[in-house]
């Protein structure tokens, strides 16, 4: 029995354990996860705690949360997968590159809207059902386009590695600005010269609306990757 408990602990993910037993606890797991996303959006990852969650939910004891979620790490995994669900948009028009672009952009925009989520994806495997559903959709699109075997796996990995890498990089900039307590433009003005790029250039690099900004860079980089991919078997 002890060895079985240890094995479950070593697996290290909420998605690799059985769902909690049914209880009469007033809070549902879905309610807790949605509230966690709201708190993380508002306050960021650094100050997130089960105690803060209990206060947000109006319960005096954190033990009320543990009826539904085993620990903070499990809750963070659940919250990340909730965010990935925002990427599951219809993508059935155009050729395979158009379809992959729709899904990848939806995922990038979801991660941009919740900048704490890519921070967690850098240390948590994508084992949740929404992440897996997104991967399965990518796999289906690329398979239908003629990608096979190792080349199919490599193509899916290329898209996901680029998506997560871009999201993590942009989230790091967002977190740096947030920690300063300054607005984005104020921070760029104060930091640009010190970084040797100038305030105007740095402000453009950070601005989502600018043609040199993160969203435009992501779209251009994704296009370059997709142009380079061809549905052929790797030798």
Coordinates of N, CA and C in Angstrom, one line a residue:
X1 N 0.8 -1.2 0.0 CA 0.0 0.0 0.0 C 0.9 1.3 0.0
X2 N 1.9 1.3 0.8 CA 2.8 2.4 0.9 C 3.5 2.6 -0.4
X3 N 3.9 1.5 -1.0 CA 4.6 1.6 -2.3 C 3.7 2.1 -3.4
X4 N 2.5 1.8 -3.4 CA 1.5 2.3 -4.4 C 1.3 3.8 -4.2
X5 N 1.2 4.3 -2.9 CA 1.1 5.7 -2.6 C 2.3 6.4 -3.1
X6 N 3.5 5.9 -2.9 CA 4.7 6.5 -3.3 C 4.7 6.6 -4.8
X7 N 4.3 5.6 -5.5 CA 4.3 5.6 -7.0 C 3.4 6.7 -7.5
X8 N 2.2 6.9 -6.9 CA 1.3 7.9 -7.3 C 1.9 9.3 -7.1
X9 N 2.7 9.5 -6.0 CA 3.3 10.7 -5.7 C 4.4 11.0 -6.7
X10 N 5.2 10.0 -7.1 CA 6.3 10.2 -8.0 C 5.8 10.6 -9.4
X11 N 4.6 10.1 -9.8 CA 4.0 10.5 -11.1 C 3.9 12.0 -11.2
X12 N 3.7 12.7 -10.1 CA 3.8 14.1 -10.1 C 2.8 15.0 -10.9
X13 N 1.6 14.5 -11.1 CA 0.6 15.3 -11.9 C -0.8 15.0 -11.5
X14 N -1.6 16.0 -11.4 CA -3.0 15.8 -11.0 C -3.7 14.9 -12.1
X15 N -3.2 14.9 -13.3 CA -3.8 14.2 -14.4 C -3.5 12.7 -14.4
X16 N -2.5 12.3 -13.5 CA -2.1 10.9 -13.4 C -2.6 10.3 -12.1
X17 N -3.6 10.9 -11.5 CA -4.2 10.4 -10.3 C -5.7 10.3 -10.5
X18 N -6.4 9.5 -9.7 CA -7.8 9.4 -9.8 C -8.5 10.6 -9.3
X19 N -9.7 10.9 -9.9 CA -10.4 12.1 -9.4 C -10.7 11.9 -7.9
X20 N -10.9 13.0 -7.2 CA -11.2 12.9 -5.7 C -12.6 12.3 -5.6
X21 N -12.8 11.6 -4.5 CA -14.1 11.0 -4.2 C -15.1 12.0 -4.0
X22 N -16.4 11.6 -4.3 CA -17.5 12.5 -4.2 C -17.7 12.9 -2.7
X23 N -17.9 14.2 -2.5 CA -18.2 14.7 -1.1 C -19.3 15.6 -1.1
X24 N -19.7 16.1 0.1 CA -20.8 17.1 0.2 C -20.2 18.5 0.3
X25 N -18.9 18.6 0.1 CA -18.3 19.9 0.1 C -19.0 20.9 -0.7
X26 N -19.2 22.1 -0.2 CA -20.0 23.1 -1.0 C -19.4 23.6 -2.3
X27 N -18.1 23.6 -2.3 CA -17.3 24.1 -3.5 C -17.1 22.9 -4.5
X28 N -17.4 23.2 -5.8 CA -17.1 22.2 -6.8 C -15.7 22.5 -7.3
X29 N -15.1 21.5 -7.9 CA -13.7 21.7 -8.4 C -13.7 22.7 -9.6
X30 N -14.8 22.7 -10.4 CA -14.8 23.7 -11.5 C -14.9 25.1 -10.9
X31 N -15.7 25.3 -9.9 CA -15.7 26.6 -9.2 C -14.3 27.1 -8.8
X32 N -13.6 26.1 -8.1 CA -12.3 26.4 -7.6 C -11.3 26.8 -8.7
X33 N -11.4 26.0 -9.8 CA -10.5 26.3 -10.9 C -10.7 27.6 -11.6
X34 N -12.0 27.9 -11.8 CA -12.4 29.2 -12.4 C -11.9 30.4 -11.5
X35 N -12.1 30.2 -10.2 CA -11.7 31.2 -9.3 C -10.1 31.4 -9.3
X36 N -9.4 30.2 -9.4 CA -8.0 30.3 -9.5 C -7.5 31.1 -10.7
X37 N -8.1 30.9 -11.8 CA -7.8 31.6 -13.0 C -8.0 33.1 -12.8
X38 N -9.1 33.5 -12.2 CA -9.4 34.9 -11.9 C -8.3 35.5 -11.0
X39 N -8.0 34.8 -10.0 CA -7.0 35.3 -9.0 C -5.6 35.4 -9.7
X40 N -5.2 34.4 -10.4 CA -3.9 34.4 -11.1 C -3.9 35.6 -12.1
X41 N -5.0 35.8 -12.9 CA -5.0 36.9 -13.8 C -4.8 38.2 -13.1
X42 N -5.4 38.4 -11.9 CA -5.4 39.6 -11.2 C -4.1 39.9 -10.5
X43 N -3.6 38.8 -9.8 CA -2.5 39.0 -8.9 C -1.2 38.4 -9.3
X44 N -1.2 37.5 -10.3 CA 0.0 36.9 -10.8 C 0.3 35.6 -10.0
X45 N 1.4 35.0 -10.5 CA 1.7 33.7 -9.9 C 2.5 33.8 -8.6
X46 N 3.3 34.9 -8.4 CA 4.2 35.0 -7.3 C 3.5 34.9 -6.0
X47 N 2.3 35.5 -5.9 CA 1.6 35.6 -4.6 C 0.5 34.6 -4.4
X48 N 0.4 33.7 -5.4 CA -0.8 32.8 -5.4 C -0.6 31.7 -4.2
X49 N -1.6 31.5 -3.5 CA -1.6 30.5 -2.4 C -3.0 29.9 -2.1
X50 N -3.0 28.8 -1.5 CA -4.3 28.2 -1.1 C -5.0 29.1 -0.1
X51 N -4.2 29.7 0.8 CA -4.9 30.6 1.7 C -5.6 31.8 1.0
X52 N -4.9 32.3 0.0 CA -5.5 33.4 -0.7 C -6.8 32.9 -1.5
X53 N -6.7 31.7 -2.0 CA -7.8 31.1 -2.7 C -9.0 31.0 -1.7
X54 N -8.7 30.5 -0.5 CA -9.8 30.4 0.5 C -10.5 31.7 0.8
X55 N -9.7 32.8 0.9 CA -10.2 34.1 1.2 C -11.1 34.5 0.0
X56 N -10.6 34.3 -1.2 CA -11.4 34.7 -2.4 C -12.7 33.9 -2.5
X57 N -12.7 32.7 -2.1 CA -13.9 31.9 -2.2 C -14.8 32.1 -1.0
X58 N -14.4 32.8 0.0 CA -15.2 33.1 1.2 C -15.3 32.0 2.2
X59 N -14.3 31.2 2.2 CA -14.2 30.1 3.2 C -13.0 30.4 4.1
X60 N -13.3 30.2 5.5 CA -12.2 30.6 6.4 C -11.1 29.6 6.5
X61 N -11.4 28.3 6.1 CA -10.4 27.3 6.2 C -9.9 26.8 4.8
X62 N -8.6 26.7 4.6 CA -8.1 26.2 3.4 C -8.5 24.7 3.3
X63 N -8.8 24.0 4.4 CA -9.1 22.6 4.3 C -10.3 22.4 3.4
X64 N -11.2 23.4 3.3 CA -12.4 23.2 2.4 C -12.0 23.0 1.0
X65 N -10.8 23.6 0.6 CA -10.3 23.5 -0.8 C -9.8 22.0 -1.0
X66 N -9.2 21.5 0.0 CA -8.5 20.2 -0.1 C -9.5 19.1 -0.3
X67 N -10.8 19.3 0.0 CA -11.8 18.3 -0.3 C -11.8 18.0 -1.9
X68 N -11.5 19.1 -2.6 CA -11.6 19.0 -4.1 C -10.3 19.0 -4.8
X69 N -9.3 19.6 -4.3 CA -8.0 19.7 -4.9 C -6.9 19.4 -3.9
X70 N -6.0 18.4 -4.2 CA -5.1 17.9 -3.2 C -4.1 18.9 -2.7
X71 N -3.6 19.8 -3.6 CA -2.6 20.8 -3.2 C -2.5 21.9 -4.2
X72 N -1.7 22.9 -3.9 CA -1.5 24.1 -4.8 C -1.0 23.7 -6.2
X73 N -0.1 22.8 -6.3 CA 0.5 22.4 -7.6 C -0.6 21.8 -8.5
X74 N -1.4 20.9 -7.9 CA -2.5 20.3 -8.6 C -3.5 21.4 -9.2
X75 N -3.8 22.4 -8.3 CA -4.7 23.5 -8.7 C -4.1 24.3 -9.9
X76 N -2.8 24.5 -9.8 CA -2.1 25.3 -10.9 C -2.2 24.5 -12.2
X77 N -2.0 23.2 -12.2 CA -2.1 22.3 -13.4 C -3.5 22.4 -13.9
X78 N -4.5 22.4 -13.1 CA -5.9 22.4 -13.5 C -6.2 23.8 -14.1
X79 N -5.6 24.9 -13.6 CA -5.9 26.2 -14.1 C -5.2 26.4 -15.4
X80 N -4.0 25.9 -15.6 CA -3.4 25.9 -16.9 C -4.2 25.2 -18.0
X81 N -4.7 24.1 -17.7 CA -5.5 23.4 -18.7 C -6.8 24.1 -19.0
X82 N -7.4 24.8 -18.0 CA -8.6 25.6 -18.2 C -8.3 26.6 -19.3
X83 N -7.1 27.3 -19.2 CA -6.7 28.3 -20.1 C -6.6 27.7 -21.5
X84 N -6.0 26.5 -21.6 CA -5.8 25.9 -22.9 C -7.1 25.5 -23.6
X85 N -8.1 25.4 -22.8 CA -9.4 25.2 -23.4 C -9.9 26.3 -24.3
X86 N -9.4 27.5 -24.1 CA -9.7 28.7 -24.9 C -9.2 28.6 -26.3
X87 N -8.2 27.7 -26.5 CA -7.6 27.5 -27.8 C -8.4 26.6 -28.7
X88 N -9.4 25.9 -28.2 CA -10.1 24.9 -28.9 C -11.2 25.5 -29.8
X89 N -10.8 26.3 -30.8 CA -11.7 27.0 -31.6 C -11.9 26.2 -32.9
X90 N -13.0 26.5 -33.7 CA -13.1 25.8 -35.0 C -12.0 26.2 -35.9
X91 N -11.5 25.2 -36.6 CA -10.3 25.4 -37.6 C -10.5 24.5 -38.7
X92 N -11.5 24.7 -39.5 CA -11.8 23.7 -40.6 C -11.9 24.4 -42.0
X93 N -11.4 25.6 -42.1 CA -11.4 26.3 -43.3 C -10.0 26.5 -43.9
X94 N -9.8 26.6 -45.2 CA -8.5 26.8 -45.8 C -7.7 25.5 -45.8
X95 N -6.5 25.6 -46.3 CA -5.6 24.5 -46.3 C -5.0 24.1 -45.0
X96 N -4.1 23.1 -44.9 CA -3.7 22.7 -43.6 C -2.9 23.8 -42.9
X97 N -2.1 24.6 -43.6 CA -1.4 25.7 -43.0 C -2.3 26.7 -42.3
X98 N -3.4 27.0 -43.0 CA -4.4 27.9 -42.5 C -5.0 27.4 -41.2
X99 N -5.3 26.1 -41.2 CA -6.0 25.5 -40.0 C -5.0 25.4 -38.8
X100 N -3.8 25.1 -39.1 CA -2.8 25.1 -38.0 C -2.6 26.5 -37.5
X101 N -2.6 27.5 -38.4 CA -2.4 28.9 -37.9 C -3.5 29.3 -37.0
X102 N -4.8 28.9 -37.3 CA -5.9 29.3 -36.5 C -5.8 28.8 -35.1
X103 N -5.4 27.5 -35.0 CA -5.3 26.9 -33.7 C -4.1 27.4 -32.9
X104 N -2.9 27.6 -33.6 CA -1.8 28.1 -32.9 C -2.0 29.5 -32.4
X105 N -2.6 30.4 -33.2 CA -2.8 31.7 -32.8 C -3.8 31.8 -31.7
X106 N -4.8 30.9 -31.7 CA -5.8 30.9 -30.6 C -5.1 30.5 -29.3
X107 N -4.2 29.5 -29.4 CA -3.5 29.1 -28.2 C -2.5 30.2 -27.7
X108 N -1.9 30.9 -28.6 CA -1.0 32.0 -28.3 C -1.8 33.1 -27.6
X109 N -2.9 33.5 -28.2 CA -3.7 34.5 -27.6 C -4.3 34.2 -26.2
X110 N -4.6 32.9 -26.0 CA -5.0 32.5 -24.7 C -3.9 32.6 -23.7
X111 N -2.7 32.2 -24.1 CA -1.6 32.3 -23.2 C -1.2 33.7 -22.9
X112 N -1.3 34.6 -23.9 CA -1.1 36.0 -23.8 C -2.0 36.6 -22.8
X113 N -3.3 36.2 -22.9 CA -4.3 36.8 -22.0 C -4.1 36.3 -20.5
X114 N -3.4 35.2 -20.3 CA -3.1 34.7 -19.0 C -1.6 34.5 -18.8
X115 N -0.8 35.5 -18.7 CA 0.6 35.4 -18.8 C 1.3 34.5 -17.7
X116 N 0.6 34.2 -16.7 CA 1.1 33.2 -15.7 C 1.1 31.8 -16.2
X117 N 0.2 31.5 -17.2 CA 0.1 30.1 -17.7 C 1.3 29.7 -18.5
X118 N 1.9 30.4 -19.4 CA 3.2 30.0 -20.0 C 4.3 29.8 -19.0
X119 N 4.3 30.6 -17.9 CA 5.3 30.4 -16.9 C 5.2 29.0 -16.3
X120 N 4.0 28.5 -16.2 CA 3.8 27.2 -15.6 C 4.1 26.1 -16.7
X121 N 3.8 26.4 -17.9 CA 4.0 25.4 -19.0 C 5.5 25.1 -19.2
X122 N 6.4 26.0 -18.7 CA 7.8 25.8 -18.8 C 8.2 24.8 -17.8
X123 N 7.4 24.4 -16.8 CA 7.8 23.4 -15.8 C 6.8 22.3 -15.6
X124 N 5.6 22.4 -16.3 CA 4.6 21.4 -16.2 C 4.3 20.8 -17.5
X125 N 4.3 19.5 -17.6 CA 4.0 18.8 -18.9 C 2.5 19.1 -19.3
X126 N 2.2 19.1 -20.6 CA 0.9 19.3 -21.0 C 0.1 18.0 -21.0
X127 N -0.4 17.6 -19.8 CA -1.1 16.3 -19.7 C -2.6 16.5 -19.6
X128 N -3.1 17.7 -19.5 CA -4.5 17.9 -19.3 C -5.3 17.6 -20.5
X129 N -6.6 17.4 -20.4 CA -7.4 17.1 -21.5 C -7.5 18.2 -22.6
X130 N -7.5 19.4 -22.2 CA -7.6 20.5 -23.2 C -6.3 20.6 -24.0
X131 N -5.2 20.5 -23.3 CA -3.9 20.5 -24.0 C -3.8 19.3 -25.0
X132 N -4.2 18.2 -24.5 CA -4.2 17.0 -25.3 C -5.1 17.1 -26.5
X133 N -6.3 17.7 -26.3 CA -7.2 17.9 -27.4 C -6.7 18.8 -28.5
X134 N -5.9 19.8 -28.0 CA -5.3 20.7 -29.0 C -4.2 20.0 -29.8
X135 N -3.4 19.2 -29.1 CA -2.4 18.4 -29.8 C -3.0 17.4 -30.8
X136 N -4.1 16.8 -30.4 CA -4.8 15.9 -31.2 C -5.3 16.5 -32.5
X137 N -5.9 17.8 -32.3 CA -6.4 18.5 -33.5 C -5.2 18.8 -34.5
X138 N -4.1 19.3 -33.9 CA -2.9 19.5 -34.7 C -2.5 18.3 -35.5
X139 N -2.5 17.2 -34.7 CA -2.0 15.9 -35.3 C -3.0 15.5 -36.4
X140 N -4.3 15.6 -36.2 CA -5.2 15.3 -37.3 C -5.1 16.1 -38.5
X141 N -4.9 17.4 -38.4 CA -4.7 18.3 -39.5 C -3.4 17.9 -40.3
X142 N -2.4 17.7 -39.6 CA -1.1 17.4 -40.3 C -1.1 16.0 -40.9
X143 N -1.8 15.1 -40.2 CA -1.9 13.8 -40.8 C -2.7 13.8 -42.1
X144 N -3.8 14.6 -42.1 CA -4.6 14.7 -43.2 C -3.9 15.3 -44.4
X145 N -2.9 16.2 -44.1 CA -2.1 16.8 -45.1 C -1.1 15.9 -45.7
X146 N -0.9 14.8 -45.1 CA 0.1 13.8 -45.7 C 1.3 13.6 -44.9
X147 N 1.4 14.2 -43.7 CA 2.6 14.0 -42.8 C 2.4 12.6 -42.2
X148 N 3.5 11.8 -42.2 CA 3.5 10.5 -41.6 C 4.7 10.2 -40.7
X149 N 4.5 9.2 -39.9 CA 5.6 8.7 -39.1 C 6.3 9.7 -38.3
X150 N 7.7 9.6 -38.4 CA 8.5 10.5 -37.6 C 8.4 11.9 -38.0
X151 N 8.1 12.1 -39.3 CA 7.9 13.5 -39.8 C 6.7 14.1 -39.3
X152 N 5.6 13.3 -39.1 CA 4.4 13.8 -38.4 C 4.7 14.3 -37.0
X153 N 5.4 13.4 -36.2 CA 5.7 13.8 -34.9 C 6.6 15.0 -34.8
X154 N 7.5 15.1 -35.8 CA 8.4 16.3 -35.8 C 7.7 17.6 -36.1
X155 N 6.7 17.5 -37.0 CA 6.0 18.6 -37.4 C 5.1 19.2 -36.3
X156 N 4.4 18.2 -35.6 CA 3.6 18.6 -34.4 C 4.5 19.3 -33.3
X157 N 5.7 18.7 -33.1 CA 6.6 19.2 -32.1 C 7.1 20.6 -32.5
X158 N 7.4 20.8 -33.8 CA 7.9 22.1 -34.3 C 6.9 23.2 -34.0
X159 N 5.6 22.9 -34.2 CA 4.6 23.9 -34.0 C 4.4 24.2 -32.5
X160 N 4.3 23.1 -31.7 CA 4.1 23.3 -30.2 C 5.4 23.9 -29.6
X161 N 6.6 23.5 -29.9 CA 7.8 24.1 -29.3 C 7.9 25.5 -29.6
X162 N 7.5 25.9 -30.9 CA 7.5 27.3 -31.2 C 6.5 28.1 -30.4
X163 N 5.3 27.5 -30.3 CA 4.1 28.2 -29.6 C 4.5 28.4 -28.2
X164 N 4.9 27.4 -27.5 CA 5.2 27.5 -26.1 C 6.5 28.4 -25.8
X165 N 7.5 28.2 -26.7 CA 8.7 29.1 -26.5 C 8.4 30.5 -26.7
X166 N 7.5 30.9 -27.7 CA 7.2 32.3 -27.9 C 6.3 32.8 -26.7
X167 N 5.4 32.0 -26.2 CA 4.5 32.4 -25.1 C 5.4 32.6 -23.8
X168 N 6.3 31.7 -23.6 CA 7.1 31.8 -22.4 C 8.0 33.0 -22.4
X169 N 8.6 33.3 -23.6 CA 9.4 34.5 -23.8 C 8.6 35.8 -23.5
X170 N 7.5 35.9 -24.2 CA 6.6 37.1 -24.0 C 6.1 37.2 -22.6
X171 N 5.8 36.1 -22.0 CA 5.3 36.2 -20.6 C 6.4 36.7 -19.6
X172 N 7.7 36.3 -19.9 CA 8.8 36.8 -19.1 C 8.9 38.3 -19.2
X173 N 8.8 38.9 -20.4 CA 8.8 40.3 -20.5 C 7.6 40.9 -19.7
X174 N 6.4 40.4 -19.8 CA 5.3 40.9 -19.1 C 5.5 40.8 -17.6
X175 N 6.1 39.7 -17.1 CA 6.3 39.6 -15.7 C 7.3 40.6 -15.2
X176 N 8.3 40.9 -16.0 CA 9.4 41.8 -15.6 C 8.8 43.2 -15.5
X177 N 7.9 43.6 -16.5 CA 7.3 44.9 -16.4 C 6.4 45.0 -15.2
X178 N 5.6 43.9 -15.0 CA 4.7 43.9 -13.9 C 5.4 44.1 -12.5
X179 N 6.5 43.4 -12.4 CA 7.3 43.5 -11.1 C 7.8 44.9 -10.8
X180 N 8.0 45.7 -11.9 CA 8.5 47.0 -11.7 C 7.5 48.0 -11.1
X181 N 6.2 47.6 -11.3 CA 5.1 48.5 -10.8 C 4.8 49.6 -11.8
X182 N 5.5 49.7 -12.9 CA 5.3 50.7 -13.9 C 4.4 50.2 -15.1
X183 N 3.8 51.1 -15.8 CA 3.1 50.8 -17.0 C 4.1 50.4 -18.1
X184 N 3.6 49.7 -19.1 CA 4.5 49.2 -20.2 C 5.3 50.4 -20.8
X185 N 4.7 51.5 -21.2 CA 5.4 52.6 -21.8 C 6.4 53.2 -20.9
X186 N 6.0 53.4 -19.6 CA 6.9 54.0 -18.6 C 8.1 53.1 -18.4
X187 N 7.9 51.8 -18.4 CA 9.0 50.9 -18.2 C 10.0 50.9 -19.4
X188 N 9.4 50.9 -20.6 CA 10.2 51.0 -21.7 C 11.1 52.3 -21.8
X189 N 10.4 53.4 -21.4 CA 11.2 54.7 -21.3 C 12.3 54.6 -20.3
X190 N 12.0 54.0 -19.2 CA 13.1 53.9 -18.1 C 14.2 52.9 -18.4
X191 N 13.8 51.8 -19.1 CA 14.8 50.7 -19.2 C 15.4 50.7 -20.6
X192 N 14.8 51.3 -21.6 CA 15.3 51.2 -23.0 C 16.8 51.6 -23.1
X193 N 17.2 52.8 -22.6 CA 18.5 53.2 -22.8 C 19.5 52.3 -22.1
X194 N 19.1 51.9 -20.9 CA 20.0 51.0 -20.1 C 20.2 49.7 -20.8
X195 N 19.2 49.2 -21.6 CA 19.4 47.9 -22.3 C 20.1 48.2 -23.7
X196 N 20.3 49.4 -24.0 CA 21.0 49.7 -25.3 C 20.2 49.6 -26.5
X197 N 18.9 49.7 -26.4 CA 18.0 49.5 -27.6 C 17.1 50.8 -27.8
X198 N 17.1 51.7 -26.8 CA 16.3 52.9 -26.9 C 14.9 52.7 -26.5
X199 N 14.3 53.7 -25.9 CA 12.9 53.6 -25.4 C 11.9 53.3 -26.5
X200 N 12.0 53.9 -27.6 CA 11.0 53.7 -28.7 C 11.1 52.3 -29.2
X201 N 12.3 51.8 -29.5 CA 12.4 50.4 -30.0 C 11.9 49.4 -29.0
X202 N 12.2 49.6 -27.7 CA 11.7 48.7 -26.7 C 10.2 48.7 -26.5
X203 N 9.6 49.9 -26.6 CA 8.2 50.1 -26.5 C 7.5 49.4 -27.6
X204 N 8.0 49.5 -28.8 CA 7.5 48.8 -30.0 C 7.6 47.3 -29.8
X205 N 8.7 46.8 -29.3 CA 8.9 45.4 -29.1 C 7.9 44.8 -28.1
X206 N 7.5 45.6 -27.2 CA 6.6 45.1 -26.1 C 5.1 45.3 -26.5
X207 N 4.8 46.2 -27.4 CA 3.4 46.5 -27.7 C 2.8 45.5 -28.6
X208 N 1.6 45.0 -28.2 CA 0.9 44.0 -29.0 C 0.4 44.6 -30.3
X209 N 0.1 45.9 -30.3 CA -0.5 46.6 -31.5 C 0.6 46.9 -32.5
X210 N 1.8 47.0 -32.1 CA 2.9 47.4 -33.0 C 3.3 46.3 -34.0
X211 N 3.7 46.7 -35.2 CA 4.1 45.7 -36.2 C 5.4 45.0 -35.8
X212 N 6.1 45.6 -34.9 CA 7.3 44.9 -34.4 C 7.1 44.2 -33.0
X213 N 5.8 44.2 -32.6 CA 5.4 43.7 -31.3 C 5.3 42.2 -31.3
X214 N 5.0 41.6 -30.1 CA 5.0 40.1 -29.9 C 4.0 39.4 -30.8
X215 N 2.8 39.9 -31.0 CA 1.8 39.2 -31.8 C 2.2 39.1 -33.3
X216 N 2.8 40.2 -33.8 CA 3.2 40.2 -35.2 C 4.4 39.3 -35.3
X217 N 5.3 39.3 -34.4 CA 6.5 38.4 -34.4 C 6.1 37.0 -34.4
X218 N 5.1 36.7 -33.5 CA 4.6 35.3 -33.5 C 4.0 34.8 -34.8
X219 N 3.2 35.6 -35.4 CA 2.5 35.3 -36.6 C 3.6 35.1 -37.8
X220 N 4.5 36.0 -37.8 CA 5.6 35.9 -38.9 C 6.4 34.6 -38.7
X221 N 6.8 34.4 -37.4 CA 7.6 33.2 -37.2 C 6.9 31.9 -37.4
X222 N 5.6 31.9 -37.1 CA 4.8 30.7 -37.4 C 4.7 30.4 -38.9
X223 N 4.5 31.5 -39.6 CA 4.4 31.4 -41.1 C 5.7 30.8 -41.6
X224 N 6.8 31.3 -41.1 CA 8.1 30.8 -41.6 C 8.3 29.3 -41.3
X225 N 7.8 28.8 -40.2 CA 7.9 27.4 -39.8 C 7.0 26.6 -40.7
X226 N 5.8 27.1 -40.9 CA 4.8 26.3 -41.7 C 5.2 26.2 -43.2
X227 N 5.8 27.3 -43.7 CA 6.3 27.3 -45.1 C 7.4 26.2 -45.2
X228 N 8.2 26.1 -44.2 CA 9.4 25.2 -44.3 C 8.9 23.7 -44.1
X229 N 7.7 23.5 -43.6 CA 7.3 22.1 -43.4 C 6.7 21.6 -44.7
X230 N 7.0 20.3 -45.0 CA 6.5 19.6 -46.2 C 6.0 18.2 -45.7
X231 N 4.9 17.8 -46.3 CA 4.4 16.5 -45.9 C 5.1 15.4 -46.6
X232 N 6.3 15.1 -46.0 CA 7.1 14.0 -46.6 C 7.7 13.2 -45.4
X233 N 8.1 12.0 -45.7 CA 8.7 11.1 -44.7 C 10.1 11.5 -44.5
X234 N 10.6 11.6 -43.2 CA 12.0 11.9 -43.0 C 12.8 10.7 -43.4
X235 N 14.0 11.0 -43.9 CA 14.9 9.9 -44.3 C 15.7 9.4 -43.1

